[in-house]
Each structure stands twice: as structure tokens, then as C-alpha cells.
Coordinates of C-alpha atoms in Angstrom, one line a residue:
Chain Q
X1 CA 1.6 38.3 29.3
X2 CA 2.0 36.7 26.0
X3 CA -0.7 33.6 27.0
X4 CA -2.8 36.3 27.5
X5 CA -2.3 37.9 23.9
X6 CA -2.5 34.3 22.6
X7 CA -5.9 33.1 24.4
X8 CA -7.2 36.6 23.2
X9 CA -6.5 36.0 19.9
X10 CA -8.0 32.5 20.4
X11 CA -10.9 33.5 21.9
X12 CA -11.2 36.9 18.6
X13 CA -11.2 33.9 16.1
X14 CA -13.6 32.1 17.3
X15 CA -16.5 33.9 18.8
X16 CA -18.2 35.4 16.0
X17 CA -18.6 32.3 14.2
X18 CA -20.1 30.5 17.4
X19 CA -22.2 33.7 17.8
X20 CA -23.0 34.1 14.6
X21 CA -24.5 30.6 14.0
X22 CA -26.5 31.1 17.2
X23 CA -27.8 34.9 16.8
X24 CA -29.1 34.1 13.1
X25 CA -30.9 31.4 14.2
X26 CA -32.1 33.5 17.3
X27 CA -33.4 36.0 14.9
X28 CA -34.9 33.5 12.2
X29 CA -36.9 31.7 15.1
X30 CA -38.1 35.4 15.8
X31 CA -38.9 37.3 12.9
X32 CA -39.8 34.2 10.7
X33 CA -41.1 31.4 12.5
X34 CA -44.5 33.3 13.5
X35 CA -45.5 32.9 10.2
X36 CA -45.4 28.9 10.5
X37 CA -49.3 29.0 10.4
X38 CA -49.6 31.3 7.3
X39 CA -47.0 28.9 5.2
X40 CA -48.7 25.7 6.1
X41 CA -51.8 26.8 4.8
X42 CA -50.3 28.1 1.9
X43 CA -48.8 24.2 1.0
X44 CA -52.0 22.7 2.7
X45 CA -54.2 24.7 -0.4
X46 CA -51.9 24.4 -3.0
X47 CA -50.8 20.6 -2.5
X48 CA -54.1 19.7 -1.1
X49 CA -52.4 17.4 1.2
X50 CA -51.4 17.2 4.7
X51 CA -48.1 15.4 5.0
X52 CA -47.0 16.9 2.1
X53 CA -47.4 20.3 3.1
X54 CA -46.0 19.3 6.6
X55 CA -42.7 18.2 4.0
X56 CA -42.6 21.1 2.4
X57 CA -43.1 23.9 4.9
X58 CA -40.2 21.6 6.8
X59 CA -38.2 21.8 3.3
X60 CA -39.4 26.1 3.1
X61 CA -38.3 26.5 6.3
X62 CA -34.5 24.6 5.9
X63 CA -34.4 26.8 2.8
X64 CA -35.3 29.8 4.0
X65 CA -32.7 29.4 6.8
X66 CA -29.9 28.6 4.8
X67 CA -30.5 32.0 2.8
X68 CA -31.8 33.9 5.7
X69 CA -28.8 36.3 4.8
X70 CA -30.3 37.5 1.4
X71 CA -33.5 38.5 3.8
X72 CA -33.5 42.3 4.1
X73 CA -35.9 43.5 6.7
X74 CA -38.6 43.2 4.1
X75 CA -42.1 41.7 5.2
X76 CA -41.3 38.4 6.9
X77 CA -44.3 36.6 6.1
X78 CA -44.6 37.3 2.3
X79 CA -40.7 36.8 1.8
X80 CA -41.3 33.6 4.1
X81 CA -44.4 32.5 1.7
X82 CA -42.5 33.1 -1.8
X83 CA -40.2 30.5 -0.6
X84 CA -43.0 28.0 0.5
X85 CA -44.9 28.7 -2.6
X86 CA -41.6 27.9 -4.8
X87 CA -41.2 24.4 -3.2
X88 CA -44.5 23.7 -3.5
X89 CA -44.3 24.3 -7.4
X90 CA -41.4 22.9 -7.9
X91 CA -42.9 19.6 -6.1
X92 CA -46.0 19.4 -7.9
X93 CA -44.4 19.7 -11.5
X94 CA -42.1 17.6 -10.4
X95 CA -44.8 15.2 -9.0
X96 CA -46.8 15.7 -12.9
X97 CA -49.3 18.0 -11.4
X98 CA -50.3 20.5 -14.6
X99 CA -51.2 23.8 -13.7
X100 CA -54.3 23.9 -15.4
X101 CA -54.5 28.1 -15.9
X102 CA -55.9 28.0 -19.1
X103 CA -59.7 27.0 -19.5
X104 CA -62.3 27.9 -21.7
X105 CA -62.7 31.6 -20.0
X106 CA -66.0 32.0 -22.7
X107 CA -67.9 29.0 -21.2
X108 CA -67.2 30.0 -17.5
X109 CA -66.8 33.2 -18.1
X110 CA -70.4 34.9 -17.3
X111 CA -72.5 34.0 -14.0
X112 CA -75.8 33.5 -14.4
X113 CA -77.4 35.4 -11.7
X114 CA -80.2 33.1 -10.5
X115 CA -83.1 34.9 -8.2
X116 CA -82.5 32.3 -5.3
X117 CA -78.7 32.3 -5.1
X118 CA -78.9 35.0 -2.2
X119 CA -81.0 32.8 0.0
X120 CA -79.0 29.9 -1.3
X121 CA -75.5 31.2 -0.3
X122 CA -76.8 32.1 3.1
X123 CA -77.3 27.7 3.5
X124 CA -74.9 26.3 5.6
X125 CA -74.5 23.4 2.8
X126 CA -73.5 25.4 0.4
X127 CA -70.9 27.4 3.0
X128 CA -69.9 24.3 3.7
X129 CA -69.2 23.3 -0.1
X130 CA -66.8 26.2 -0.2
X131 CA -64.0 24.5 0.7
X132 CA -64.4 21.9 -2.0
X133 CA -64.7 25.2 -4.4
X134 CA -61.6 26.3 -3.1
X135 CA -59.5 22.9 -3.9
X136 CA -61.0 22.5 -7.2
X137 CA -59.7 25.8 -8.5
X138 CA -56.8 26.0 -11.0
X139 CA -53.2 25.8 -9.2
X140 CA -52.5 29.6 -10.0
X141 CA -56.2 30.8 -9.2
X142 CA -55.9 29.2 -6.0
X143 CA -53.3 30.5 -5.2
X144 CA -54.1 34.0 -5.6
X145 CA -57.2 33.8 -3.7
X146 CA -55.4 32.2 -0.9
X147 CA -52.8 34.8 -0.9
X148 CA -55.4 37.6 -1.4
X149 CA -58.3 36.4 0.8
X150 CA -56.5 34.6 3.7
X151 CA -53.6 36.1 3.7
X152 CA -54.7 39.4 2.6
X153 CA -51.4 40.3 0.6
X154 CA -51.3 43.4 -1.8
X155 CA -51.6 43.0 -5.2
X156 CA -47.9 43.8 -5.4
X157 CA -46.8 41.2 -2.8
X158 CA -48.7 38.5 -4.6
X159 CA -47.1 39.0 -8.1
X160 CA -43.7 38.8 -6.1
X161 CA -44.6 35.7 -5.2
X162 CA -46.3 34.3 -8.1
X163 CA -43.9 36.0 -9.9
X164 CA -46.5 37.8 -12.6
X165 CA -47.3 41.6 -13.3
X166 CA -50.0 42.9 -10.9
X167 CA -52.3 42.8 -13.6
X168 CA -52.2 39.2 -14.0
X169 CA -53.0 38.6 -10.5
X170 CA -56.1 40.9 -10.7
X171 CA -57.7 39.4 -13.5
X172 CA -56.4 35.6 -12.0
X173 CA -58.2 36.9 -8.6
X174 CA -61.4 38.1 -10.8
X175 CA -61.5 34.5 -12.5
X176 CA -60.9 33.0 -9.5
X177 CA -63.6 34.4 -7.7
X178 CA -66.5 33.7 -10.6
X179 CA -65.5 29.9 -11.0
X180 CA -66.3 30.3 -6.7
X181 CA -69.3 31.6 -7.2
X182 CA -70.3 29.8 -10.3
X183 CA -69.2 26.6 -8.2
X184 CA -71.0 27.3 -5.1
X185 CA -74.5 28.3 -7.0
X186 CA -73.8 24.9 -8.7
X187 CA -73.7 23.1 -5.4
X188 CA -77.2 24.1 -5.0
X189 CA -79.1 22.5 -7.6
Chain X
X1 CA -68.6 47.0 4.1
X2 CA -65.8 44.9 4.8
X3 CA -65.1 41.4 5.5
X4 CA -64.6 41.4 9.1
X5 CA -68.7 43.4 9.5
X6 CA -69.4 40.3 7.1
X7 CA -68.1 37.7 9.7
X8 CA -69.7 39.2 13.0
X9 CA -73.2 39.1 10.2
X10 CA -72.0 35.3 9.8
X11 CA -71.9 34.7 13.3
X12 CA -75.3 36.7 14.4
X13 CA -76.9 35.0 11.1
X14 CA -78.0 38.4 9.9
X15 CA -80.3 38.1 6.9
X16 CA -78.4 41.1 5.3
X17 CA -75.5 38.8 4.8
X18 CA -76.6 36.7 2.0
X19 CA -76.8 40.0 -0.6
X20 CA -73.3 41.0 0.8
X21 CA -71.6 37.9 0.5
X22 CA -73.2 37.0 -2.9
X23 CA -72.4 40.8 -4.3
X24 CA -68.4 40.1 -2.5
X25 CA -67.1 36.7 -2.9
X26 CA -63.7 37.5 -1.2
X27 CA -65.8 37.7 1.9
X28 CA -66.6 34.1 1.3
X29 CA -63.3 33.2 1.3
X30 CA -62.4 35.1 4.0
X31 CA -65.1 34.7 5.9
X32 CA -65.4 31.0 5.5
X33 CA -62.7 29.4 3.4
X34 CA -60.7 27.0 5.9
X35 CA -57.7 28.5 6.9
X36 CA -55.1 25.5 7.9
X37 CA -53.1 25.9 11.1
X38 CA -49.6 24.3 11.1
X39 CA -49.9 21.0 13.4
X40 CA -47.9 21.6 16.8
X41 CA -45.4 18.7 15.9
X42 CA -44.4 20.1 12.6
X43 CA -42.8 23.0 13.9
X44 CA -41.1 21.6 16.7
X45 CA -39.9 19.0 13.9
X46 CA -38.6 22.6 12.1
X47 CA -36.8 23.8 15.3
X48 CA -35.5 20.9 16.3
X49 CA -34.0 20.7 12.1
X50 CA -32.9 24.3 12.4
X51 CA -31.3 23.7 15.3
X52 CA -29.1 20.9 14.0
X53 CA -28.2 23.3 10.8
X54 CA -27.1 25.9 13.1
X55 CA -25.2 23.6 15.2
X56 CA -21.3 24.5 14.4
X57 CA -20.5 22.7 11.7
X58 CA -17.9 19.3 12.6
X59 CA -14.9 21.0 10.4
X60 CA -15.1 17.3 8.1
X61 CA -13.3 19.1 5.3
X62 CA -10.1 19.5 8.3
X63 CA -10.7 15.8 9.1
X64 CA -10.7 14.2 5.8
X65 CA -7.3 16.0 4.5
X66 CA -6.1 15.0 8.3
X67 CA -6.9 11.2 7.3
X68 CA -5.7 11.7 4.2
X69 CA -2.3 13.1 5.4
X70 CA -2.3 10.0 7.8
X71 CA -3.0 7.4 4.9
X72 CA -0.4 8.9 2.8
X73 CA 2.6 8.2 5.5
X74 CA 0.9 4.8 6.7
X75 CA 1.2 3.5 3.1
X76 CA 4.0 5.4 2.3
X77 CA 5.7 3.2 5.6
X78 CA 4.1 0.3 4.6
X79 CA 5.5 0.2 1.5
X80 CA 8.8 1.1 2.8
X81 CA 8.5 -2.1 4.8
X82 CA 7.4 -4.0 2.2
X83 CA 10.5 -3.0 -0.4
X84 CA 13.1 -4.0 2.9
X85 CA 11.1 -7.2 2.9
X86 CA 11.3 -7.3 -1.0
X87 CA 15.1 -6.8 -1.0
X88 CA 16.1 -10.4 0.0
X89 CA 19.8 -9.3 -1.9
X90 CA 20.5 -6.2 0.6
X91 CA 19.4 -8.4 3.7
X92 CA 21.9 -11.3 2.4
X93 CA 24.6 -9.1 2.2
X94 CA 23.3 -7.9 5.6
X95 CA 24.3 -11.2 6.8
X96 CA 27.4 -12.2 5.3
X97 CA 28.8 -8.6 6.3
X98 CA 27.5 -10.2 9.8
X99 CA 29.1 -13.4 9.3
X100 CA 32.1 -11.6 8.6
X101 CA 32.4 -9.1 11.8
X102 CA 31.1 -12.2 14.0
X103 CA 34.8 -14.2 12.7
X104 CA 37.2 -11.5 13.4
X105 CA 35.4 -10.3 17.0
X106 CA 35.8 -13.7 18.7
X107 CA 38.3 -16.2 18.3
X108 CA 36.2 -18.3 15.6
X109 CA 38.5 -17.3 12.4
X110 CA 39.1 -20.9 11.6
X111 CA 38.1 -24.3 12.3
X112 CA 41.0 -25.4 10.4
X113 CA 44.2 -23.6 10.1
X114 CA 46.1 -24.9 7.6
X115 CA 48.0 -23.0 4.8
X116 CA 47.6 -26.0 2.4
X117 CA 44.5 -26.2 0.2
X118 CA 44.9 -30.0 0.1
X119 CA 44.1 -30.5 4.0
X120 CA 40.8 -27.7 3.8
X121 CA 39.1 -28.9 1.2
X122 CA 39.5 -32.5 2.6
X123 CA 38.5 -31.1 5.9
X124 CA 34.9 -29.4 5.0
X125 CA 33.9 -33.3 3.2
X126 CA 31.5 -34.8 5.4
X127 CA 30.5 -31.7 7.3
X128 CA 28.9 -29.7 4.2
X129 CA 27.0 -31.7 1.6
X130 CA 29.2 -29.8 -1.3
X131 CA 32.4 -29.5 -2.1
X132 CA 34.0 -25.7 -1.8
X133 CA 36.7 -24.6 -4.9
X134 CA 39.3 -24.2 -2.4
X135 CA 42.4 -22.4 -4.4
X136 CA 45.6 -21.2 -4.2
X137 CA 45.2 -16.9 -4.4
X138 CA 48.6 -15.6 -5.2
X139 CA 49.3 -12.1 -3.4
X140 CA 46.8 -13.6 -0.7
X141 CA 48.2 -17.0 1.4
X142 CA 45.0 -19.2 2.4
X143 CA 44.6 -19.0 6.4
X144 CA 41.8 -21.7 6.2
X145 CA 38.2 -22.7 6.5
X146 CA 35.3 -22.3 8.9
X147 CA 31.7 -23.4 8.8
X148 CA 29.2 -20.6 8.6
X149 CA 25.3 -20.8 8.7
X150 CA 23.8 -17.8 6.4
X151 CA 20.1 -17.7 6.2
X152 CA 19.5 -21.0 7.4
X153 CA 22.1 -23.2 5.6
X154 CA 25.3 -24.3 5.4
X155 CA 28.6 -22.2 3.6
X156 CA 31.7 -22.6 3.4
X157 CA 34.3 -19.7 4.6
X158 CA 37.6 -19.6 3.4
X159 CA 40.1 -17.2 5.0
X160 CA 42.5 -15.5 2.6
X161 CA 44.9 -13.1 4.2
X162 CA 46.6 -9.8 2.8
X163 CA 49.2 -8.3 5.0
X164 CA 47.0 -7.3 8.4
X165 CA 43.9 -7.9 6.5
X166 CA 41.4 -10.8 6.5
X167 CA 39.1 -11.7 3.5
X168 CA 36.3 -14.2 4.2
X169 CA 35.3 -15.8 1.2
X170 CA 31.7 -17.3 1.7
X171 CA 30.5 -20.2 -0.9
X172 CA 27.7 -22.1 -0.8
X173 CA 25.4 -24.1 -4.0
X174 CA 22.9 -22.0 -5.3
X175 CA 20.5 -22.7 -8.4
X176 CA 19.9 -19.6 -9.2
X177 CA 22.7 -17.3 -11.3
X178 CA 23.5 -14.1 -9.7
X179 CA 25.7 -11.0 -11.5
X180 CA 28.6 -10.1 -10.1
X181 CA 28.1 -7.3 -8.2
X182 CA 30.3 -5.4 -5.4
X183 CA 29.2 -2.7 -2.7
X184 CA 30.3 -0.9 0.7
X185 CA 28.5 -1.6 3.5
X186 CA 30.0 0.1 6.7
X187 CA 33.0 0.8 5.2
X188 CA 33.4 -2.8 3.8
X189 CA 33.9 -4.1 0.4
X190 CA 31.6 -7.0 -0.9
X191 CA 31.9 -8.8 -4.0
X192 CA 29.3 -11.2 -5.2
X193 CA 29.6 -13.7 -8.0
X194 CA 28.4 -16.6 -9.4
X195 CA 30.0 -19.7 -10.9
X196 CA 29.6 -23.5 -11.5
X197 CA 26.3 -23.7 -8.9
X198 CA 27.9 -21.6 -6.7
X199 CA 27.5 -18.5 -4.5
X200 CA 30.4 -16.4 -4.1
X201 CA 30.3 -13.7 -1.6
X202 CA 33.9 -11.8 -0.8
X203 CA 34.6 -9.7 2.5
X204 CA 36.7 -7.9 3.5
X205 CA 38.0 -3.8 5.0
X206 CA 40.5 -4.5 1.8
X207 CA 40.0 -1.6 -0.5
X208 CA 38.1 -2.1 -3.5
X209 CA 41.0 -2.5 -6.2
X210 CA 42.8 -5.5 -4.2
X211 CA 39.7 -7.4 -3.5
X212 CA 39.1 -7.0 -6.9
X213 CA 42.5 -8.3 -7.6
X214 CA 41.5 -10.7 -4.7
X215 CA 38.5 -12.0 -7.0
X216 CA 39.9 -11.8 -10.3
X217 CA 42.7 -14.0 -8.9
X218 CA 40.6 -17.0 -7.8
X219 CA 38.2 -16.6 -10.2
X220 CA 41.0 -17.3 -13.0
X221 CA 42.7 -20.1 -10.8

């Protein structure tokens, strides 16, 4: 009778934390993992690198684990990406890269609406230039477009992540998207 | 219209495209912008990590105050080893006390009986390369003398005698000085001295106050 009471007591102590351990990472690989895809290309446009953004999704995803209590039920993927986008940030000040936000908004600011550009955008060339566009854009302003046009995040999830008002993000996003276009008609010529 | 009409345009080549996706640049992106898929190995390399943080954790913490503990006692024995090695004075005494006990057990007391301290101290020349203070004790008749070995060399014991009891009185050169000194040691009383080159060791189940009469004696003699 009383080895009975004893291996129950045993057997009380230990099994949560076994189960534990194993049911968190049961649930992380479930609800968090699908988003792999979505936080590589995140790192893969903001660090413009392969391996690195192999290293740091690897890095996100230790991270995000280890505090995979403080997750709340809240949007996997965007909760997921805030945590990618901070260890890329922290890696590229870290490495010296500047995040060159500011620039002369009055000299890019206007797009000079050239007659051509419609038949222009439709050449494969300049599609194909788009990419380049893409990397050459500011840190932030990348970032937003990535969040906004591949991920197709809110407004409100992106300034969670970026950690800016909403209104920041719209007029980043509206920057953003001139420099594209301003970029891609210069491709042209 | 929204970007996924502009993609199926994009993929047809509709004409119409071009003035949507010059008037709606998020379609470019969207549309066209490469979007980077996570490389198969990268995300068994995250499993396989995740796996090894969620593996229950080897209680180290447990283990090092465990070696710790373990350390503590092993030098704690050590050095309790090394002070008995480092207490040369206890493991003489050791001896002598020996020396003592080994005389009265066996029928070794005396390799020469004699009363007379004329015919002992004659008696040990030519066996030891010293000479032993061989004296009268008053209140204690000499029995007489007996080689000993003590940690390797030769002493001299001289047998005193005090009603039923025996005192040893071990003696052998020494260049070193030691003070006088007395203990118990299993219900024995030991007196050490030094004097003239000599080492003076005193046994005996005497109580303390007569072998200290005992010494005080043959010390003045």
C-alpha cells in the first residue's frame, strides 16, 4: 500500500514537467512553425543574404521558443515575424549596417509620369529589375513593403512589428512604393 | 481591382495590365516581387535545435553542488591524512607507548637485570653507539636495561620500578631540542624531555604526579 502512495507521488512530481517540455514544443511545431516560409523571407529581404537569414530565422526560431509562454493565441505568424524582424535589426546594427530612412524626400519625392512607362512596366526586363528595386530600398521602407505586399499584414500589425504609429508605416509604405516606381521607370532608360 | 485579378492578367499577358500595375505598385510587389521560401534543410536544422532545447534539461545545477559536496569531504580527508602524516610527534609517541606495551606483554622486560647502575650502563657500551645517563631514582629502584628499536634506530630502555608498577624510560641522541611535554595515551602517562643530546621519553600506567616525581628525580640526579 504505501509503495503504491510513494510511486504515485513519484510518478505526480514528475510528469508534468516531462509533459510539459514535450506538449509546448508539440504546439510550437504546430501553430508556429508553418510560418517558417513567411520568416525566412522576411531575413532573406532585410539582410539580403542567404546564410544569414538561414542564421537568423534558426536564432528567431530558438528565441521564439524559449518565450513561447508570453505567446497568447494572437496571430502566429505576425507575433512569429516581430521576433525575426528584431534579430535581424539587432544583427545588422550590430554588423554597421545604417538604416538609411532619411533621404532627401524633395529630390525623390515627385514621379515624373513619362507617356511610355505603361508599355515600359509591362517589359519583362524591367519586371525583372524589380527585385533589384526591392533590395535597394531603405532598411525600414523595405520592410514595410515586404510586410505589406508579401505578407499582406494590416497596417496595425506592421507598426507592432516595426514598432511605429500606423501613420508612420503609411507614409514609409507611400515612400516606399514611389522610390519602386521611380526605380523601375529608371531601369528603362 | 485587386492584386490577385492583376496576377491571372500577368500570367494571360493581358494588355490592360500595364495601366493597372503602373496606377498600383503594391501589385508589383505582390505580383512579382520574389518571395523567398525557407530552404528544406533550414528547418529540419530548427527542429532538430528545438528538439534538443526541449529535451529535459540534465539537472547540472544538482550535479555540480553533488561534486562539490564530494570535493569538500575528499579534501577535507586528504587533509586529515596529510596532518596524521604531518604529526611525526603523535606517531613517536605512538611508538614508544608501543615499545612500552610490547615489554610488559612478553617476557622481554630486560636484557640485563641488574639493580646496580654500574653493571647497565657498562652493559649497553658496545651494543649502542651512545652512552645512556643511567641513574640512581630514589622512590623508584632501577630493574635494568633493554635494547629497543623506535623508528628505525637504536634506544636505550631503562626499567625503573614503583611498587607493582613499571616505568620504561626510553633515551636515545637526538640533535634536535624538544620541550618537555607529558600526555595520556590509553590511559598512560608520557613524559618527554630533552637534555644534553638526548631524547627522553618516560612510560608508564603511574599516575601523572609520581612520574612526574619519577622525572623530576632523574632529571635532578
Amino acid at each position: 500500500m504505501a509503495q503504491y502512495v510513494t510511486m504515485g507521488a513519484i510518478s505526480l512530481v514528475r510528469a508534468p514537467m516531462a509533459m510539459d517540455s514535450a506538449r509546448k514544443l508539440a504546439l510550437f511545431e504546430q501553430s508556429v512553425m508553418p510560418h517558417l516560409n513567411a520568416a525566412y523571407n522576411l531575413a532573406r529581404w532585410l539582410t539580403r543574404s542567404g546564410p544569414d537569414a538561414e542564421d537568423l530565422v534558426q536564432e528567431a526560431s530558438l528565441r521564439a521558443f524559449r518565450s513561447f509562454e508570453t505567446f497568447q493565441g494572437q496571430d502566429a505568424r505576425a507575433w512569429l515575424l516581430a521576433i525575426v524582424r528584431n534579430t535581424c535589426f539587432t544583427f545588422l546594427k550590430k554588423r554597421g549596417d545604417q538604416p538609411a530612412i532619411e533621404f532627401d524626400e524633395q529630390a525623390h519625392g515627385v514621379a515624373d509620369e513619362s507617356p511610355d512607362a505603361e508599355s515600359a512596366l509591362l517589359n519583362q526586363a524591367a519586371l525583372g529589375s524589380l527585385n533589384h528595386c526591392l533590395e535597394g530600398l531603405p532598411l525600414e521602407y523595405r520592410e514595410a513593403i515586404v510586410l505589406r505586399e508579401l505578407e499582406e499584414l494590416s497596417y496595425k500589425e506592421i507598426s507592432e512589428i516595426a514598432r511605429v504609429p500606423v501613420g508612420t508605416v503609411m507614409s514609409r509604405l507611400a515612400r516606399a512604393r514611389r522610390r519602386l516606381q521611380q526605380c523601375l521607370e529608371g531601369a528603362l532608360r | 481591382m485587386n492584386c490577385e485579378i492583376a496576377r491571372r492578367m500577368t500570367e494571360a499577358n493581358d494588355p490592360a495590365l500595364a495601366q493597372h500595375l503602373r496606377s498600383c505598385p503594391s501589385c508589383i510587389v505582390g505580383a512579382h516581387a520574389r518571395y523567398y521560401e525557407a530552404p528544406p534543410a533550414l528547418e529540419q536544422k530548427i527542429r532538430a535545435s528545438l528538439r534538443r532545447e526541449a529535451a529535459p534539461n540534465i539537472p547540472w545545477r544538482w550535479i555540480a553542488i553533488a561534486a562539490s559536496i564530494l570535493l569538500g569531504v575528499s579534501a577535507a580527508w586528504n587533509l586529515t591524512l596529510l596532518r596524521s602524516r604531518a604529526a611525526p610527534r603523535q606517531l613517536l609517541a605512538e611508538n614508544v607507548l608501543s615499545a612500552h606495551l610490547r615489554s610488559l606483554n612478553g617476557t622481554h622486560l630486560l636484557d640485563v637485570p641488574s639493580t646496580d647502575r654500574h653493571t647497565v650502563k657498562p652493559w649497553f657500551a658496545g651494543k649502542l653507539d651512545f652512552s645512556p645517563p643511567v641513574k640512581e631514582v630514589d622512590g623508584f629502584p632501577l630493574l635494568g636495561g633493554r635494547i629497543e628499536y623506535i623508528e628505525g634506530h637504536s634506544a636505550a630502555a631503562l626499567i625503573y620500578g614503583r611498587r607493582a608498577h613499571i616505568v620504561n624510560l626510553f633515551v636515545w641522541p637526538s640533535a634536535t631540542s624538544t620541550p618537555e611535554s607529558s600526555q595520556t595515551r590509553n590511559g598512560y602517562q608520557m613524559r618527554t624531555w630533552s637534555a644534553s643530546g638526548m631524547t627522553f621519553w618516560a612510560v608508564s600506567d603511574l599516575n601523572p604526579t609520581e612520574l612526574g616525581d619519577f622525572v623530576s628525580v632523574y632529571s635532578r640526579n
